[in-house]
Amino acid sequence: MNNNVPKNALFVCFGGMSNVGTLTGLAALEAIRRTEPGEAGVFCLGGLPTEAQSVMDKPRAAQRIITLDGCPLNCSRKIVEQAGFKPSRAITLVNDCGIKKGPPMEYTEADLGAAVEAILRAVREG
């Protein structure tokens, strides 16, 4: 951890209009709960377009950037890249976990588990 910045910066979609968007947020929080302190944290995706210095400095201090998207629109990855950062790893639940996109709250515990495990693998491969 550098200046209280976790090693892995997670930028998460958390789009509530689909199950996979909802799962990105829930799975990221659960994955962080399962990691050691300082290993991973959810960073401010919404703040990147503002280019606020405090928001921009944190991902620069992280060792790795991981984006987590629900669907192939890959909004999180695109926002991170437009802000000038290159993700070390980009996860898309539909593609990488085989979760079918559907209504916001229609997901199973197995879907959540698959998403959490994908995030943990990405965090630990660094």
Tab-separated table of N, CA and C in Angstrom:
chain	number	residue	atom	x	y	z
A	1	MET	N	0.850	-1.177	0.000
A	1	MET	CA	0.000	0.000	0.000
A	1	MET	C	0.892	1.235	0.000
A	2	ASN	N	0.604	2.190	-0.854
A	2	ASN	CA	1.368	3.408	-1.007
A	2	ASN	C	0.508	4.588	-0.560
A	3	ASN	N	0.930	5.295	0.515
A	3	ASN	CA	0.173	6.444	1.017
A	3	ASN	C	-1.296	6.102	1.253
A	4	ASN	N	-1.520	4.971	1.883
A	4	ASN	CA	-2.875	4.491	2.168
A	4	ASN	C	-3.705	4.223	0.918
A	5	VAL	N	-3.051	3.973	-0.195
A	5	VAL	CA	-3.741	3.621	-1.436
A	5	VAL	C	-3.565	2.110	-1.632
A	6	PRO	N	-4.663	1.380	-1.810
A	6	PRO	CA	-4.536	-0.063	-2.028
A	6	PRO	C	-3.698	-0.386	-3.264
A	7	LYS	N	-3.091	-1.570	-3.258
A	7	LYS	CA	-2.267	-2.015	-4.385
A	7	LYS	C	-3.079	-2.131	-5.674
A	8	ASN	N	-4.305	-2.628	-5.554
A	8	ASN	CA	-5.157	-2.846	-6.716
A	8	ASN	C	-6.322	-1.864	-6.696
A	9	ALA	N	-6.373	-1.018	-7.710
A	9	ALA	CA	-7.464	-0.055	-7.860
A	9	ALA	C	-8.568	-0.710	-8.673
A	10	LEU	N	-9.721	-0.915	-8.058
A	10	LEU	CA	-10.868	-1.474	-8.764
A	10	LEU	C	-11.779	-0.332	-9.214
A	11	PHE	N	-12.025	-0.268	-10.492
A	11	PHE	CA	-12.999	0.682	-11.029
A	11	PHE	C	-14.189	-0.146	-11.489
A	12	VAL	N	-15.334	0.118	-10.877
A	12	VAL	CA	-16.488	-0.771	-10.967
A	12	VAL	C	-17.686	-0.072	-11.592
A	13	CYS	N	-18.312	-0.730	-12.532
A	13	CYS	CA	-19.501	-0.202	-13.209
A	13	CYS	C	-20.625	0.104	-12.230
A	14	PHE	N	-21.084	-0.884	-11.504
A	14	PHE	CA	-22.205	-0.815	-10.567
A	14	PHE	C	-23.439	-0.174	-11.196
A	15	GLY	N	-23.695	-0.527	-12.468
A	15	GLY	CA	-24.875	-0.028	-13.164
A	15	GLY	C	-26.104	-0.804	-12.727
A	16	GLY	N	-27.044	-0.125	-12.116
A	16	GLY	CA	-28.203	-0.782	-11.546
A	16	GLY	C	-29.317	-1.123	-12.509
A	17	MET	N	-29.118	-0.964	-13.793
A	17	MET	CA	-30.191	-1.242	-14.748
A	17	MET	C	-30.175	-2.680	-15.264
A	18	SER	N	-29.201	-3.471	-14.823
A	18	SER	CA	-29.163	-4.887	-15.202
A	18	SER	C	-28.561	-5.688	-14.061
A	19	ASN	N	-28.792	-6.979	-14.105
A	19	ASN	CA	-28.234	-7.860	-13.080
A	19	ASN	C	-26.709	-7.843	-13.080
A	20	VAL	N	-26.104	-7.825	-14.252
A	20	VAL	CA	-24.641	-7.861	-14.299
A	20	VAL	C	-24.035	-6.546	-13.827
A	21	GLY	N	-24.722	-5.439	-14.053
A	21	GLY	CA	-24.261	-4.163	-13.514
A	21	GLY	C	-24.342	-4.145	-12.001
A	22	THR	N	-25.444	-4.640	-11.480
A	22	THR	CA	-25.614	-4.738	-10.029
A	22	THR	C	-24.549	-5.654	-9.437
A	23	LEU	N	-24.314	-6.771	-10.102
A	23	LEU	CA	-23.344	-7.745	-9.601
A	23	LEU	C	-21.919	-7.193	-9.537
A	24	THR	N	-21.565	-6.285	-10.436
A	24	THR	CA	-20.198	-5.751	-10.387
A	24	THR	C	-19.931	-5.086	-9.045
A	25	GLY	N	-20.885	-4.293	-8.590
A	25	GLY	CA	-20.713	-3.605	-7.312
A	25	GLY	C	-20.740	-4.546	-6.131
A	26	LEU	N	-21.726	-5.428	-6.097
A	26	LEU	CA	-21.841	-6.369	-4.985
A	26	LEU	C	-20.621	-7.287	-4.914
A	27	ALA	N	-20.190	-7.776	-6.067
A	27	ALA	CA	-19.050	-8.689	-6.106
A	27	ALA	C	-17.748	-7.984	-5.722
A	28	ALA	N	-17.585	-6.743	-6.151
A	28	ALA	CA	-16.373	-6.003	-5.792
A	28	ALA	C	-16.283	-5.809	-4.286
A	29	LEU	N	-17.398	-5.437	-3.668
A	29	LEU	CA	-17.392	-5.241	-2.217
A	29	LEU	C	-17.088	-6.544	-1.478
A	30	GLU	N	-17.662	-7.637	-1.942
A	30	GLU	CA	-17.404	-8.933	-1.302
A	30	GLU	C	-15.952	-9.365	-1.518
A	31	ALA	N	-15.434	-9.147	-2.720
A	31	ALA	CA	-14.044	-9.519	-2.991
A	31	ALA	C	-13.088	-8.742	-2.085
A	32	ILE	N	-13.340	-7.460	-1.913
A	32	ILE	CA	-12.486	-6.649	-1.041
A	32	ILE	C	-12.561	-7.156	0.396
A	33	ARG	N	-13.741	-7.548	0.805
A	33	ARG	CA	-13.912	-8.086	2.164
A	33	ARG	C	-13.049	-9.330	2.361
A	34	ARG	N	-12.802	-10.066	1.290
A	34	ARG	CA	-12.034	-11.315	1.365
A	34	ARG	C	-10.530	-11.125	1.153
A	35	THR	N	-10.098	-9.903	0.906
A	35	THR	CA	-8.670	-9.652	0.697
A	35	THR	C	-8.034	-9.098	1.962
A	36	GLU	N	-6.725	-9.109	1.951
A	36	GLU	CA	-5.968	-8.517	3.056
A	36	GLU	C	-6.091	-6.997	2.995
A	37	PRO	N	-6.016	-6.320	4.138
A	37	PRO	CA	-6.040	-4.849	4.118
A	37	PRO	C	-4.957	-4.294	3.182
A	38	GLY	N	-5.350	-3.348	2.364
A	38	GLY	CA	-4.412	-2.718	1.444
A	38	GLY	C	-4.222	-3.444	0.133
A	39	GLU	N	-4.869	-4.603	-0.021
A	39	GLU	CA	-4.697	-5.378	-1.251
A	39	GLU	C	-5.537	-4.824	-2.405
A	40	ALA	N	-6.758	-4.373	-2.099
A	40	ALA	CA	-7.651	-3.867	-3.152
A	40	ALA	C	-8.655	-2.894	-2.561
A	41	GLY	N	-9.116	-1.989	-3.405
A	41	GLY	CA	-10.145	-1.040	-2.990
A	41	GLY	C	-10.905	-0.543	-4.200
A	42	VAL	N	-12.148	-0.114	-3.980
A	42	VAL	CA	-12.949	0.469	-5.048
A	42	VAL	C	-12.588	1.952	-5.139
A	43	PHE	N	-12.158	2.374	-6.301
A	43	PHE	CA	-11.767	3.753	-6.544
A	43	PHE	C	-12.923	4.504	-7.202
A	44	CYS	N	-12.810	5.802	-7.333
A	44	CYS	CA	-13.911	6.666	-7.764
A	44	CYS	C	-13.996	6.770	-9.287
A	45	LEU	N	-14.788	5.892	-9.884
A	45	LEU	CA	-14.998	5.913	-11.326
A	45	LEU	C	-15.676	7.212	-11.764
A	46	GLY	N	-16.696	7.622	-11.019
A	46	GLY	CA	-17.440	8.825	-11.374
A	46	GLY	C	-16.609	10.090	-11.312
A	47	GLY	N	-15.554	10.084	-10.508
A	47	GLY	CA	-14.715	11.269	-10.378
A	47	GLY	C	-13.683	11.423	-11.476
A	48	LEU	N	-13.401	10.373	-12.219
A	48	LEU	CA	-12.357	10.463	-13.249
A	48	LEU	C	-12.615	11.561	-14.281
A	49	PRO	N	-13.827	11.690	-14.822
A	49	PRO	CA	-14.046	12.753	-15.805
A	49	PRO	C	-13.892	14.166	-15.248
A	50	THR	N	-13.966	14.327	-13.936
A	50	THR	CA	-13.795	15.656	-13.350
A	50	THR	C	-12.331	16.087	-13.354
A	51	GLU	N	-11.438	15.106	-13.467
A	51	GLU	CA	-9.992	15.327	-13.448
A	51	GLU	C	-9.518	16.007	-12.172
A	52	ALA	N	-10.281	15.840	-11.095
A	52	ALA	CA	-9.864	16.393	-9.804
A	52	ALA	C	-8.553	15.751	-9.388
A	53	GLN	N	-7.605	16.544	-8.961
A	53	GLN	CA	-6.262	16.066	-8.625
A	53	GLN	C	-6.290	14.911	-7.633
A	54	SER	N	-7.096	15.048	-6.588
A	54	SER	CA	-7.134	13.996	-5.568
A	54	SER	C	-7.657	12.672	-6.124
A	55	VAL	N	-8.578	12.737	-7.083
A	55	VAL	CA	-9.118	11.525	-7.709
A	55	VAL	C	-8.084	10.929	-8.654
A	56	MET	N	-7.378	11.746	-9.382
A	56	MET	CA	-6.409	11.272	-10.373
A	56	MET	C	-5.136	10.720	-9.727
A	57	ASP	N	-4.756	11.260	-8.583
A	57	ASP	CA	-3.527	10.818	-7.922
A	57	ASP	C	-3.620	9.394	-7.382
A	58	LYS	N	-4.783	9.000	-6.925
A	58	LYS	CA	-4.918	7.687	-6.291
A	58	LYS	C	-4.636	6.530	-7.252
A	59	PRO	N	-5.224	6.485	-8.454
A	59	PRO	CA	-4.887	5.378	-9.347
A	59	PRO	C	-3.414	5.402	-9.795
A	60	ARG	N	-2.835	6.584	-9.841
A	60	ARG	CA	-1.404	6.666	-10.188
A	60	ARG	C	-0.544	6.012	-9.115
A	61	ALA	N	-1.011	6.064	-7.870
A	61	ALA	CA	-0.252	5.480	-6.756
A	61	ALA	C	-0.485	3.982	-6.608
A	62	ALA	N	-1.551	3.472	-7.209
A	62	ALA	CA	-1.840	2.038	-7.135
A	62	ALA	C	-0.873	1.275	-8.043
A	63	GLN	N	-0.614	0.029	-7.678
A	63	GLN	CA	0.266	-0.799	-8.504
A	63	GLN	C	-0.434	-1.317	-9.749
A	64	ARG	N	-1.728	-1.603	-9.608
A	64	ARG	CA	-2.485	-2.173	-10.723
A	64	ARG	C	-3.873	-1.546	-10.770
A	65	ILE	N	-4.429	-1.478	-11.974
A	65	ILE	CA	-5.794	-1.009	-12.178
A	65	ILE	C	-6.592	-2.155	-12.790
A	66	ILE	N	-7.723	-2.455	-12.157
A	66	ILE	CA	-8.612	-3.512	-12.639
A	66	ILE	C	-9.974	-2.877	-12.879
A	67	THR	N	-10.506	-3.039	-14.090
A	67	THR	CA	-11.847	-2.546	-14.364
A	67	THR	C	-12.818	-3.717	-14.310
A	68	LEU	N	-14.010	-3.430	-13.841
A	68	LEU	CA	-15.040	-4.451	-13.725
A	68	LEU	C	-16.321	-3.925	-14.352
A	69	ASP	N	-16.713	-4.578	-15.432
A	69	ASP	CA	-17.934	-4.219	-16.145
A	69	ASP	C	-18.879	-5.404	-16.152
A	70	GLY	N	-20.163	-5.103	-16.245
A	70	GLY	CA	-21.152	-6.162	-16.324
A	70	GLY	C	-21.343	-6.654	-17.743
A	71	CYS	N	-21.497	-5.723	-18.667
A	71	CYS	CA	-21.827	-6.089	-20.048
A	71	CYS	C	-20.749	-5.622	-21.023
A	72	PRO	N	-20.858	-6.036	-22.277
A	72	PRO	CA	-19.844	-5.693	-23.279
A	72	PRO	C	-19.752	-4.216	-23.660
A	73	LEU	N	-20.610	-3.357	-23.105
A	73	LEU	CA	-20.417	-1.926	-23.347
A	73	LEU	C	-19.115	-1.460	-22.702
A	74	ASN	N	-18.678	-2.142	-21.636
A	74	ASN	CA	-17.401	-1.867	-20.967
A	74	ASN	C	-17.239	-0.392	-20.587
A	75	CYS	N	-18.265	0.168	-19.991
A	75	CYS	CA	-18.249	1.581	-19.607
A	75	CYS	C	-17.118	1.898	-18.630
A	76	SER	N	-16.924	1.058	-17.644
A	76	SER	CA	-15.873	1.299	-16.658
A	76	SER	C	-14.501	1.348	-17.332
A	77	ARG	N	-14.213	0.348	-18.154
A	77	ARG	CA	-12.915	0.309	-18.838
A	77	ARG	C	-12.732	1.543	-19.722
A	78	LYS	N	-13.760	1.920	-20.438
A	78	LYS	CA	-13.655	3.067	-21.350
A	78	LYS	C	-13.441	4.375	-20.590
A	79	ILE	N	-14.130	4.558	-19.465
A	79	ILE	CA	-13.948	5.767	-18.660
A	79	ILE	C	-12.528	5.821	-18.120
A	80	VAL	N	-12.031	4.696	-17.638
A	80	VAL	CA	-10.657	4.634	-17.108
A	80	VAL	C	-9.659	4.962	-18.208
A	81	GLU	N	-9.844	4.392	-19.382
A	81	GLU	CA	-8.920	4.659	-20.489
A	81	GLU	C	-9.008	6.109	-20.958
A	82	GLN	N	-10.206	6.668	-21.010
A	82	GLN	CA	-10.358	8.064	-21.421
A	82	GLN	C	-9.711	9.015	-20.429
A	83	ALA	N	-9.583	8.558	-19.184
A	83	ALA	CA	-8.917	9.379	-18.166
A	83	ALA	C	-7.399	9.246	-18.246
A	84	GLY	N	-6.919	8.406	-19.156
A	84	GLY	CA	-5.481	8.278	-19.372
A	84	GLY	C	-4.823	7.120	-18.642
A	85	PHE	N	-5.618	6.197	-18.110
A	85	PHE	CA	-5.069	5.046	-17.403
A	85	PHE	C	-5.232	3.786	-18.240
A	86	LYS	N	-4.275	2.893	-18.102
A	86	LYS	CA	-4.341	1.617	-18.812
A	86	LYS	C	-4.611	0.518	-17.797
A	87	PRO	N	-5.768	-0.154	-17.908
A	87	PRO	CA	-6.049	-1.237	-16.970
A	87	PRO	C	-5.046	-2.385	-17.097
A	88	SER	N	-4.637	-2.904	-15.959
A	88	SER	CA	-3.807	-4.102	-15.936
A	88	SER	C	-4.653	-5.313	-16.301
A	89	ARG	N	-5.917	-5.234	-15.931
A	89	ARG	CA	-6.871	-6.331	-16.178
A	89	ARG	C	-8.256	-5.724	-16.318
A	90	ALA	N	-9.022	-6.202	-17.290
A	90	ALA	CA	-10.404	-5.769	-17.492
A	90	ALA	C	-11.299	-7.007	-17.445
A	91	ILE	N	-12.289	-6.979	-16.575
A	91	ILE	CA	-13.223	-8.094	-16.423
A	91	ILE	C	-14.595	-7.633	-16.903
A	92	THR	N	-15.240	-8.466	-17.708
A	92	THR	CA	-16.615	-8.232	-18.143
A	92	THR	C	-17.411	-9.476	-17.770
A	93	LEU	N	-18.366	-9.337	-16.867
A	93	LEU	CA	-19.076	-10.500	-16.326
A	93	LEU	C	-19.769	-11.346	-17.387
A	94	VAL	N	-20.375	-10.708	-18.385
A	94	VAL	CA	-21.055	-11.461	-19.431
A	94	VAL	C	-20.060	-12.362	-20.164
A	95	ASN	N	-18.903	-11.831	-20.506
A	95	ASN	CA	-17.911	-12.592	-21.272
A	95	ASN	C	-17.055	-13.499	-20.392
A	96	ASP	N	-16.544	-12.958	-19.310
A	96	ASP	CA	-15.564	-13.691	-18.504
A	96	ASP	C	-16.169	-14.672	-17.509
A	97	CYS	N	-17.419	-14.441	-17.126
A	97	CYS	CA	-18.065	-15.324	-16.148
A	97	CYS	C	-19.269	-16.061	-16.732
A	98	GLY	N	-19.631	-15.742	-17.966
A	98	GLY	CA	-20.755	-16.406	-18.607
A	98	GLY	C	-22.104	-16.100	-17.981
A	99	ILE	N	-22.224	-14.945	-17.346
A	99	ILE	CA	-23.488	-14.562	-16.718
A	99	ILE	C	-24.345	-13.856	-17.763
A	100	LYS	N	-25.567	-14.336	-17.932
A	100	LYS	CA	-26.472	-13.747	-18.911
A	100	LYS	C	-27.058	-12.450	-18.360
A	101	LYS	N	-27.040	-11.417	-19.180
A	101	LYS	CA	-27.593	-10.120	-18.773
A	101	LYS	C	-29.111	-10.207	-18.660
A	102	GLY	N	-29.644	-9.630	-17.577
A	102	GLY	CA	-31.081	-9.655	-17.352
A	102	GLY	C	-31.511	-8.503	-16.467
A	103	PRO	N	-32.734	-8.585	-15.925
A	103	PRO	CA	-33.254	-7.533	-15.048
A	103	PRO	C	-32.371	-7.333	-13.820
A	104	PRO	N	-32.397	-6.130	-13.240
A	104	PRO	CA	-31.461	-5.733	-12.187
A	104	PRO	C	-31.261	-6.705	-11.027
A	105	MET	N	-32.288	-7.263	-10.494
A	105	MET	CA	-32.118	-8.092	-9.299
A	105	MET	C	-32.226	-9.584	-9.580
A	106	GLU	N	-32.164	-9.978	-10.831
A	106	GLU	CA	-32.267	-11.387	-11.184
A	106	GLU	C	-30.894	-11.998	-11.370
A	107	TYR	N	-30.328	-12.433	-10.273
A	107	TYR	CA	-29.059	-13.138	-10.301
A	107	TYR	C	-29.085	-14.196	-9.211
A	108	THR	N	-28.204	-15.162	-9.338
A	108	THR	CA	-28.141	-16.250	-8.366
A	108	THR	C	-26.909	-16.090	-7.491
A	109	GLU	N	-26.876	-16.835	-6.421
A	109	GLU	CA	-25.676	-16.864	-5.569
A	109	GLU	C	-24.490	-17.395	-6.364
A	110	ALA	N	-24.747	-18.317	-7.292
A	110	ALA	CA	-23.675	-18.834	-8.144
A	110	ALA	C	-23.106	-17.726	-9.036
A	111	ASP	N	-23.983	-16.858	-9.562
A	111	ASP	CA	-23.520	-15.719	-10.366
A	111	ASP	C	-22.631	-14.806	-9.523
A	112	LEU	N	-23.101	-14.494	-8.321
A	112	LEU	CA	-22.323	-13.636	-7.426
A	112	LEU	C	-20.982	-14.296	-7.103
A	113	GLY	N	-21.006	-15.571	-6.810
A	113	GLY	CA	-19.765	-16.290	-6.506
A	113	GLY	C	-18.784	-16.282	-7.662
A	114	ALA	N	-19.287	-16.475	-8.880
A	114	ALA	CA	-18.415	-16.455	-10.063
A	114	ALA	C	-17.783	-15.089	-10.250
A	115	ALA	N	-18.556	-14.038	-10.019
A	115	ALA	CA	-18.034	-12.678	-10.161
A	115	ALA	C	-16.978	-12.387	-9.100
A	116	VAL	N	-17.246	-12.781	-7.864
A	116	VAL	CA	-16.275	-12.570	-6.779
A	116	VAL	C	-14.982	-13.306	-7.091
A	117	GLU	N	-15.081	-14.534	-7.518
A	117	GLU	CA	-13.873	-15.322	-7.819
A	117	GLU	C	-13.081	-14.712	-8.971
A	118	ALA	N	-13.759	-14.183	-9.980
A	118	ALA	CA	-13.054	-13.531	-11.100
A	118	ALA	C	-12.266	-12.324	-10.607
A	119	ILE	N	-12.859	-11.559	-9.709
A	119	ILE	CA	-12.174	-10.390	-9.160
A	119	ILE	C	-10.982	-10.828	-8.308
A	120	LEU	N	-11.175	-11.806	-7.452
A	120	LEU	CA	-10.092	-12.283	-6.598
A	120	LEU	C	-8.938	-12.832	-7.429
A	121	ARG	N	-9.237	-13.552	-8.498
A	121	ARG	CA	-8.164	-14.046	-9.389
A	121	ARG	C	-7.381	-12.882	-9.963
A	122	ALA	N	-8.098	-11.852	-10.433
A	122	ALA	CA	-7.432	-10.684	-11.019
A	122	ALA	C	-6.564	-9.970	-10.000
A	123	VAL	N	-7.056	-9.821	-8.792
A	123	VAL	CA	-6.303	-9.149	-7.727
A	123	VAL	C	-5.048	-9.957	-7.391
A	124	ARG	N	-5.194	-11.252	-7.323
A	124	ARG	CA	-4.080	-12.096	-6.881
A	124	ARG	C	-3.070	-12.414	-7.965
A	125	GLU	N	-3.426	-12.214	-9.230
A	125	GLU	CA	-2.462	-12.482	-10.288
A	125	GLU	C	-1.389	-11.409	-10.362
A	126	GLY	N	-1.609	-10.320	-9.651
A	126	GLY	CA	-0.632	-9.231	-9.659
A	126	GLY	C	0.368	-9.439	-8.598
